[in-house]
Amino acid sequence: MDCLSCAAPLPAKSAKCLHCGTLNDIDLRTVHRSVASTEASDRTCPRCALLMSSVDLGIDGGFFIERCDQCLGIFFDPGELEHVLKVSVDRVHEVDRERLSVMIAEEYADNPRPVKYIKCPVCETLMNRRVFGAKSGVVVDGCRQHGVWLDGGELAQIVKWAKVGGRIIDAEAKKRDARSRQGRNLREGNEGAKLSGFESEYASSAFDSPLVGALRALFSIL
Ligand SMILES: [Zn+2]
Ligand SMILES: [Zn+2]
Ligand SMILES: [Zn+2]
């Protein structure tokens, strides 16, 4: 993806051109949606502390996401991101391992944003940070109850990952996880532990916070 202003290549996962500083509106272009309408939202951007806009993506005759006009970050209610991916990315039958490995190398080569925990735009508690799907390299901020925040450029990256077959790898990882969980539950005589919304959606993803990671490891042992 190139900068719409100066044509320099954009860094992975970021909408901001390192060359001319232009913030490129690449996310909505990537999901091939012409914005049907925009109105003021009463939710606040967790990065800029400004009121966001409610943007109708025109899917299914009315599909609103919240977006910040300043940083171009997007907040998705539970299930919305999955739905946008479903309608934007055609079914992929094979993993393009070559392109995926190039993407992964790009992901870890640069980190356009310093790590900062941000607040859920709905309940204002600090959100968790997790890698979205297996090997996507995109760390998303999520609230268990209210949804997921993507910074500008991250949706474009997730769409790219889905197009090279990232979700196939994700499904395989989830299957492996489920098998090992099942094995563990059988050994321990438990019914399968039920995961809440955010967790089941990102069950195969790695935790970003060392503390949460340690807690999770602890609970999986117990
Ligand atoms: Zn530029
Ligand atoms: Zn913002
Ligand atoms: Zn919340």
PDB file of C-alpha atoms and ligand atoms in Angstrom:
ATOM      1  CA  MET A   1       0.000   0.000   0.000  1.00  0.00           C
ATOM      2  CA  ASP A   2       1.386   3.388  -1.033  1.00  0.00           C
ATOM      3  CA  CYS A   3       0.783   6.853   0.388  1.00  0.00           C
ATOM      4  CA  LEU A   4      -2.040   8.543  -1.509  1.00  0.00           C
ATOM      5  CA  SER A   5      -0.227  11.849  -1.260  1.00  0.00           C
ATOM      6  CA  CYS A   6       3.450  11.144  -2.056  1.00  0.00           C
ATOM      7  CA  ALA A   7       3.341   7.487  -3.255  1.00  0.00           C
ATOM      8  CA  ALA A   8       5.966   6.344  -0.737  1.00  0.00           C
ATOM      9  CA  PRO A   9       5.245   2.826   0.596  1.00  0.00           C
ATOM     10  CA  LEU A  10       3.309   2.920   3.876  1.00  0.00           C
ATOM     11  CA  PRO A  11       4.666   1.035   6.882  1.00  0.00           C
ATOM     12  CA  ALA A  12       2.786  -2.179   7.755  1.00  0.00           C
ATOM     13  CA  LYS A  13      -0.152  -1.731  10.156  1.00  0.00           C
ATOM     14  CA  SER A  14      -0.095   2.038   9.915  1.00  0.00           C
ATOM     15  CA  ALA A  15      -2.087   4.602   7.991  1.00  0.00           C
ATOM     16  CA  LYS A  16       0.528   7.304   8.553  1.00  0.00           C
ATOM     17  CA  CYS A  17       3.156   7.953   5.868  1.00  0.00           C
ATOM     18  CA  LEU A  18       6.634   8.143   7.378  1.00  0.00           C
ATOM     19  CA  HIS A  19       7.785  10.230   4.427  1.00  0.00           C
ATOM     20  CA  CYS A  20       5.264  13.108   4.242  1.00  0.00           C
ATOM     21  CA  GLY A  21       3.212  12.541   7.409  1.00  0.00           C
ATOM     22  CA  THR A  22      -0.114  12.176   5.577  1.00  0.00           C
ATOM     23  CA  LEU A  23      -2.704  10.032   7.336  1.00  0.00           C
ATOM     24  CA  ASN A  24      -4.067   7.776   4.598  1.00  0.00           C
ATOM     25  CA  ASP A  25      -7.630   6.576   4.718  1.00  0.00           C
ATOM     26  CA  ILE A  26      -6.716   3.030   3.624  1.00  0.00           C
ATOM     27  CA  ASP A  27      -8.933   0.901   5.865  1.00  0.00           C
ATOM     28  CA  LEU A  28     -12.319   1.597   4.354  1.00  0.00           C
ATOM     29  CA  ARG A  29     -10.797   1.483   0.863  1.00  0.00           C
ATOM     30  CA  THR A  30      -9.505  -2.006   1.665  1.00  0.00           C
ATOM     31  CA  VAL A  31     -12.909  -3.330   2.634  1.00  0.00           C
ATOM     32  CA  HIS A  32     -14.307  -1.892  -0.623  1.00  0.00           C
ATOM     33  CA  ARG A  33     -17.061  -0.001   1.040  1.00  0.00           C
ATOM     34  CA  SER A  34     -18.284   3.323  -0.043  1.00  0.00           C
ATOM     35  CA  VAL A  35     -19.390   5.066   3.097  1.00  0.00           C
ATOM     36  CA  ALA A  36     -23.176   5.319   2.953  1.00  0.00           C
ATOM     37  CA  SER A  37     -23.497   7.965   5.645  1.00  0.00           C
ATOM     38  CA  THR A  38     -21.741   9.509   8.586  1.00  0.00           C
ATOM     39  CA  GLU A  39     -23.186  11.013  11.735  1.00  0.00           C
ATOM     40  CA  ALA A  40     -21.843  12.136  15.093  1.00  0.00           C
ATOM     41  CA  SER A  41     -21.341   9.399  17.658  1.00  0.00           C
ATOM     42  CA  ASP A  42     -21.474   9.907  21.417  1.00  0.00           C
ATOM     43  CA  ARG A  43     -18.448   7.632  21.872  1.00  0.00           C
ATOM     44  CA  THR A  44     -14.985   9.076  22.403  1.00  0.00           C
ATOM     45  CA  CYS A  45     -11.796   8.025  20.620  1.00  0.00           C
ATOM     46  CA  PRO A  46      -9.570   6.210  23.130  1.00  0.00           C
ATOM     47  CA  ARG A  47      -6.454   7.731  21.533  1.00  0.00           C
ATOM     48  CA  CYS A  48      -7.490  11.327  20.801  1.00  0.00           C
ATOM     49  CA  ALA A  49     -10.251  11.869  23.383  1.00  0.00           C
ATOM     50  CA  LEU A  50     -12.415  13.430  20.645  1.00  0.00           C
ATOM     51  CA  LEU A  51     -15.945  12.373  19.773  1.00  0.00           C
ATOM     52  CA  MET A  52     -15.983   9.820  16.978  1.00  0.00           C
ATOM     53  CA  SER A  53     -18.181   9.546  13.919  1.00  0.00           C
ATOM     54  CA  SER A  54     -20.681   6.786  13.351  1.00  0.00           C
ATOM     55  CA  VAL A  55     -20.022   5.526   9.831  1.00  0.00           C
ATOM     56  CA  ASP A  56     -22.503   3.435   7.867  1.00  0.00           C
ATOM     57  CA  LEU A  57     -20.567   0.954   5.728  1.00  0.00           C
ATOM     58  CA  GLY A  58     -23.693   0.198   3.734  1.00  0.00           C
ATOM     59  CA  ILE A  59     -23.540  -3.560   4.436  1.00  0.00           C
ATOM     60  CA  ASP A  60     -26.935  -5.274   4.823  1.00  0.00           C
ATOM     61  CA  GLY A  61     -28.743  -1.959   4.402  1.00  0.00           C
ATOM     62  CA  GLY A  62     -27.158  -0.299   7.438  1.00  0.00           C
ATOM     63  CA  PHE A  63     -24.007  -1.297   9.312  1.00  0.00           C
ATOM     64  CA  PHE A  64     -22.485   1.273  11.654  1.00  0.00           C
ATOM     65  CA  ILE A  65     -18.957   1.359  13.013  1.00  0.00           C
ATOM     66  CA  GLU A  66     -17.417   4.129  15.103  1.00  0.00           C
ATOM     67  CA  ARG A  67     -14.438   5.890  13.647  1.00  0.00           C
ATOM     68  CA  CYS A  68     -12.185   8.737  14.770  1.00  0.00           C
ATOM     69  CA  ASP A  69     -11.780  11.392  12.082  1.00  0.00           C
ATOM     70  CA  GLN A  70      -8.458  12.460  13.540  1.00  0.00           C
ATOM     71  CA  CYS A  71      -6.475   9.190  13.911  1.00  0.00           C
ATOM     72  CA  LEU A  72      -8.727   6.991  11.702  1.00  0.00           C
ATOM     73  CA  GLY A  73      -8.975   4.318  14.406  1.00  0.00           C
ATOM     74  CA  ILE A  74     -12.144   2.177  14.313  1.00  0.00           C
ATOM     75  CA  PHE A  75     -14.213   0.617  17.091  1.00  0.00           C
ATOM     76  CA  PHE A  76     -16.196  -2.516  16.266  1.00  0.00           C
ATOM     77  CA  ASP A  77     -18.984  -3.847  18.467  1.00  0.00           C
ATOM     78  CA  PRO A  78     -18.749  -7.606  19.226  1.00  0.00           C
ATOM     79  CA  GLY A  79     -18.960  -9.658  16.029  1.00  0.00           C
ATOM     80  CA  GLU A  80     -18.808  -6.635  13.689  1.00  0.00           C
ATOM     81  CA  LEU A  81     -15.163  -7.037  12.702  1.00  0.00           C
ATOM     82  CA  GLU A  82     -15.766 -10.701  11.852  1.00  0.00           C
ATOM     83  CA  HIS A  83     -18.741  -9.700   9.741  1.00  0.00           C
ATOM     84  CA  VAL A  84     -16.822  -7.005   7.857  1.00  0.00           C
ATOM     85  CA  LEU A  85     -14.075  -9.550   7.103  1.00  0.00           C
ATOM     86  CA  LYS A  86     -16.636 -12.077   5.949  1.00  0.00           C
ATOM     87  CA  VAL A  87     -18.227  -9.733   3.417  1.00  0.00           C
ATOM     88  CA  SER A  88     -14.924  -8.151   2.318  1.00  0.00           C
ATOM     89  CA  VAL A  89     -12.707 -11.172   1.794  1.00  0.00           C
ATOM     90  CA  ASP A  90     -13.735 -13.930  -0.587  1.00  0.00           C
ATOM     91  CA  ARG A  91     -13.369 -17.452   0.683  1.00  0.00           C
ATOM     92  CA  VAL A  92      -9.692 -18.407   0.641  1.00  0.00           C
ATOM     93  CA  HIS A  93      -8.956 -22.093   0.142  1.00  0.00           C
ATOM     94  CA  GLU A  94      -5.213 -22.176   0.419  1.00  0.00           C
ATOM     95  CA  VAL A  95      -2.555 -20.456   2.497  1.00  0.00           C
ATOM     96  CA  ASP A  96      -0.111 -18.388   0.449  1.00  0.00           C
ATOM     97  CA  ARG A  97       2.812 -19.181   2.731  1.00  0.00           C
ATOM     98  CA  GLU A  98       5.263 -17.056   0.798  1.00  0.00           C
ATOM     99  CA  ARG A  99       3.186 -13.889   1.063  1.00  0.00           C
ATOM    100  CA  LEU A 100       2.285 -14.693   4.630  1.00  0.00           C
ATOM    101  CA  SER A 101       5.931 -15.001   5.643  1.00  0.00           C
ATOM    102  CA  VAL A 102       6.727 -11.683   3.937  1.00  0.00           C
ATOM    103  CA  MET A 103       3.883 -10.121   5.908  1.00  0.00           C
ATOM    104  CA  ILE A 104       5.085 -11.606   9.171  1.00  0.00           C
ATOM    105  CA  ALA A 105       8.602 -10.310   8.546  1.00  0.00           C
ATOM    106  CA  GLU A 106       7.153  -6.842   7.844  1.00  0.00           C
ATOM    107  CA  GLU A 107       5.056  -6.991  10.972  1.00  0.00           C
ATOM    108  CA  TYR A 108       7.877  -7.590  13.311  1.00  0.00           C
ATOM    109  CA  ALA A 109      10.360  -5.372  11.504  1.00  0.00           C
ATOM    110  CA  ASP A 110       8.684  -2.132  12.465  1.00  0.00           C
ATOM    111  CA  ASN A 111       6.439  -1.115  15.261  1.00  0.00           C
ATOM    112  CA  PRO A 112       4.804   2.173  14.362  1.00  0.00           C
ATOM    113  CA  ARG A 113       3.204   2.730  17.761  1.00  0.00           C
ATOM    114  CA  PRO A 114       4.558   2.584  21.272  1.00  0.00           C
ATOM    115  CA  VAL A 115       2.697   0.099  23.486  1.00  0.00           C
ATOM    116  CA  LYS A 116       0.006   1.879  25.439  1.00  0.00           C
ATOM    117  CA  TYR A 117      -3.078   0.455  27.083  1.00  0.00           C
ATOM    118  CA  ILE A 118      -6.176   2.397  26.073  1.00  0.00           C
ATOM    119  CA  LYS A 119      -9.702   2.622  27.445  1.00  0.00           C
ATOM    120  CA  CYS A 120     -12.837   1.038  26.022  1.00  0.00           C
ATOM    121  CA  PRO A 121     -14.931   3.823  24.414  1.00  0.00           C
ATOM    122  CA  VAL A 122     -18.059   2.385  26.080  1.00  0.00           C
ATOM    123  CA  CYS A 123     -17.155   1.410  29.669  1.00  0.00           C
ATOM    124  CA  GLU A 124     -13.795   3.193  29.932  1.00  0.00           C
ATOM    125  CA  THR A 125     -11.981   0.275  31.519  1.00  0.00           C
ATOM    126  CA  LEU A 126      -8.523  -0.500  30.108  1.00  0.00           C
ATOM    127  CA  MET A 127      -8.724  -2.897  27.186  1.00  0.00           C
ATOM    128  CA  ASN A 128      -6.708  -6.098  26.727  1.00  0.00           C
ATOM    129  CA  ARG A 129      -4.116  -6.284  23.990  1.00  0.00           C
ATOM    130  CA  ARG A 130      -3.989  -9.434  21.892  1.00  0.00           C
ATOM    131  CA  VAL A 131      -2.648 -10.583  18.579  1.00  0.00           C
ATOM    132  CA  PHE A 132      -5.575 -10.879  16.190  1.00  0.00           C
ATOM    133  CA  GLY A 133      -5.616 -14.432  14.850  1.00  0.00           C
ATOM    134  CA  ALA A 134      -2.640 -16.704  14.375  1.00  0.00           C
ATOM    135  CA  LYS A 135       0.389 -15.017  12.834  1.00  0.00           C
ATOM    136  CA  SER A 136      -1.391 -11.801  11.832  1.00  0.00           C
ATOM    137  CA  GLY A 137       1.076  -9.745  13.834  1.00  0.00           C
ATOM    138  CA  VAL A 138      -1.644  -7.166  14.473  1.00  0.00           C
ATOM    139  CA  VAL A 139      -2.204  -6.454  18.149  1.00  0.00           C
ATOM    140  CA  VAL A 140      -5.768  -5.338  18.762  1.00  0.00           C
ATOM    141  CA  ASP A 141      -7.232  -3.707  21.845  1.00  0.00           C
ATOM    142  CA  GLY A 142     -10.389  -5.373  23.059  1.00  0.00           C
ATOM    143  CA  CYS A 143     -13.022  -5.014  25.757  1.00  0.00           C
ATOM    144  CA  ARG A 144     -14.583  -8.306  26.813  1.00  0.00           C
ATOM    145  CA  GLN A 145     -18.074  -6.798  26.729  1.00  0.00           C
ATOM    146  CA  HIS A 146     -18.035  -4.053  24.130  1.00  0.00           C
ATOM    147  CA  GLY A 147     -15.796  -4.851  21.211  1.00  0.00           C
ATOM    148  CA  VAL A 148     -12.485  -4.263  19.500  1.00  0.00           C
ATOM    149  CA  TRP A 149     -10.430  -1.195  18.646  1.00  0.00           C
ATOM    150  CA  LEU A 150      -8.216  -1.084  15.548  1.00  0.00           C
ATOM    151  CA  ASP A 151      -5.796   1.765  14.938  1.00  0.00           C
ATOM    152  CA  GLY A 152      -5.677   3.346  11.494  1.00  0.00           C
ATOM    153  CA  GLY A 153      -4.080   0.918   9.029  1.00  0.00           C
ATOM    154  CA  GLU A 154      -4.705  -2.209  11.099  1.00  0.00           C
ATOM    155  CA  LEU A 155      -7.932  -3.204   9.372  1.00  0.00           C
ATOM    156  CA  ALA A 156      -6.130  -3.029   6.009  1.00  0.00           C
ATOM    157  CA  GLN A 157      -3.427  -5.287   7.445  1.00  0.00           C
ATOM    158  CA  ILE A 158      -5.937  -7.804   8.833  1.00  0.00           C
ATOM    159  CA  VAL A 159      -7.737  -7.904   5.476  1.00  0.00           C
ATOM    160  CA  LYS A 160      -4.393  -8.543   3.751  1.00  0.00           C
ATOM    161  CA  TRP A 161      -3.666 -11.337   6.237  1.00  0.00           C
ATOM    162  CA  ALA A 162      -7.103 -12.886   5.625  1.00  0.00           C
ATOM    163  CA  LYS A 163      -6.553 -12.743   1.853  1.00  0.00           C
ATOM    164  CA  VAL A 164      -3.311 -14.729   2.025  1.00  0.00           C
ATOM    165  CA  GLY A 165      -5.082 -17.433   4.027  1.00  0.00           C
ATOM    166  CA  GLY A 166      -4.374 -16.322   7.589  1.00  0.00           C
ATOM    167  CA  ARG A 167      -7.762 -17.532   8.774  1.00  0.00           C
ATOM    168  CA  ILE A 168      -6.981 -21.080   7.629  1.00  0.00           C
ATOM    169  CA  ILE A 169      -3.929 -21.080   9.892  1.00  0.00           C
ATOM    170  CA  ASP A 170      -6.126 -19.570  12.573  1.00  0.00           C
ATOM    171  CA  ALA A 171      -8.719 -22.337  12.241  1.00  0.00           C
ATOM    172  CA  GLU A 172      -5.985 -24.991  12.434  1.00  0.00           C
ATOM    173  CA  ALA A 173      -4.576 -23.381  15.579  1.00  0.00           C
ATOM    174  CA  LYS A 174      -8.063 -23.217  17.133  1.00  0.00           C
ATOM    175  CA  LYS A 175      -8.598 -26.892  16.369  1.00  0.00           C
ATOM    176  CA  ARG A 176      -5.279 -27.763  18.003  1.00  0.00           C
ATOM    177  CA  ASP A 177      -6.199 -25.630  21.015  1.00  0.00           C
ATOM    178  CA  ALA A 178      -9.601 -27.290  21.315  1.00  0.00           C
ATOM    179  CA  ARG A 179      -8.035 -30.748  21.103  1.00  0.00           C
ATOM    180  CA  SER A 180      -5.508 -30.023  23.802  1.00  0.00           C
ATOM    181  CA  ARG A 181      -8.210 -28.407  25.953  1.00  0.00           C
ATOM    182  CA  GLN A 182     -10.448 -31.412  25.441  1.00  0.00           C
ATOM    183  CA  GLY A 183      -7.623 -33.757  26.367  1.00  0.00           C
ATOM    184  CA  ARG A 184      -6.959 -31.750  29.491  1.00  0.00           C
ATOM    185  CA  ASN A 185     -10.637 -31.646  30.440  1.00  0.00           C
ATOM    186  CA  LEU A 186     -10.985 -35.382  29.935  1.00  0.00           C
ATOM    187  CA  ARG A 187      -8.009 -35.987  32.166  1.00  0.00           C
ATOM    188  CA  GLU A 188      -9.420 -33.678  34.803  1.00  0.00           C
ATOM    189  CA  GLY A 189     -13.057 -34.682  34.381  1.00  0.00           C
ATOM    190  CA  ASN A 190     -14.175 -31.114  33.585  1.00  0.00           C
ATOM    191  CA  GLU A 191     -16.840 -30.006  31.205  1.00  0.00           C
ATOM    192  CA  GLY A 192     -15.183 -27.805  28.567  1.00  0.00           C
ATOM    193  CA  ALA A 193     -14.675 -24.384  30.070  1.00  0.00           C
ATOM    194  CA  LYS A 194     -16.867 -21.898  28.245  1.00  0.00           C
ATOM    195  CA  LEU A 195     -15.118 -18.850  26.856  1.00  0.00           C
ATOM    196  CA  SER A 196     -16.703 -15.429  26.791  1.00  0.00           C
ATOM    197  CA  GLY A 197     -17.155 -13.467  23.533  1.00  0.00           C
ATOM    198  CA  PHE A 198     -13.785 -11.789  23.131  1.00  0.00           C
ATOM    199  CA  GLU A 199     -11.925 -14.887  24.287  1.00  0.00           C
ATOM    200  CA  SER A 200     -13.647 -17.338  21.977  1.00  0.00           C
ATOM    201  CA  GLU A 201     -13.202 -15.007  19.027  1.00  0.00           C
ATOM    202  CA  TYR A 202      -9.486 -14.771  19.712  1.00  0.00           C
ATOM    203  CA  ALA A 203      -8.948 -18.109  21.407  1.00  0.00           C
ATOM    204  CA  SER A 204      -5.891 -18.973  19.352  1.00  0.00           C
ATOM    205  CA  SER A 205      -4.235 -15.630  19.822  1.00  0.00           C
ATOM    206  CA  ALA A 206      -1.274 -14.844  21.987  1.00  0.00           C
ATOM    207  CA  PHE A 207      -1.469 -12.448  24.881  1.00  0.00           C
ATOM    208  CA  ASP A 208       0.583  -9.332  24.680  1.00  0.00           C
ATOM    209  CA  SER A 209       0.745  -8.529  28.367  1.00  0.00           C
ATOM    210  CA  PRO A 210       3.332 -10.603  30.247  1.00  0.00           C
ATOM    211  CA  LEU A 211       1.195 -10.433  33.393  1.00  0.00           C
ATOM    212  CA  VAL A 212      -1.964 -11.675  31.687  1.00  0.00           C
ATOM    213  CA  GLY A 213       0.097 -14.306  29.873  1.00  0.00           C
ATOM    214  CA  ALA A 214       1.442 -15.556  33.197  1.00  0.00           C
ATOM    215  CA  LEU A 215      -2.060 -15.606  34.686  1.00  0.00           C
ATOM    216  CA  ARG A 216      -3.395 -17.507  31.717  1.00  0.00           C
ATOM    217  CA  ALA A 217      -0.599 -20.043  32.003  1.00  0.00           C
ATOM    218  CA  LEU A 218      -1.430 -20.407  35.685  1.00  0.00           C
ATOM    219  CA  PHE A 219      -5.148 -20.964  35.021  1.00  0.00           C
ATOM    220  CA  SER A 220      -4.478 -23.461  32.290  1.00  0.00           C
ATOM    221  CA  ILE A 221      -2.400 -25.475  34.744  1.00  0.00           C
ATOM    222  CA  LEU A 222      -5.102 -25.360  37.447  1.00  0.00           C
TER     223      LEU A 222
HETATM  224 ZN    ZN B   1       3.382  10.310   1.947  1.00  0.00          ZN
HETATM  225 ZN    ZN B   2      -8.533   9.255  17.403  1.00  0.00          ZN
HETATM  226 ZN    ZN B   3     -16.072  -1.873  27.501  1.00  0.00          ZN
END
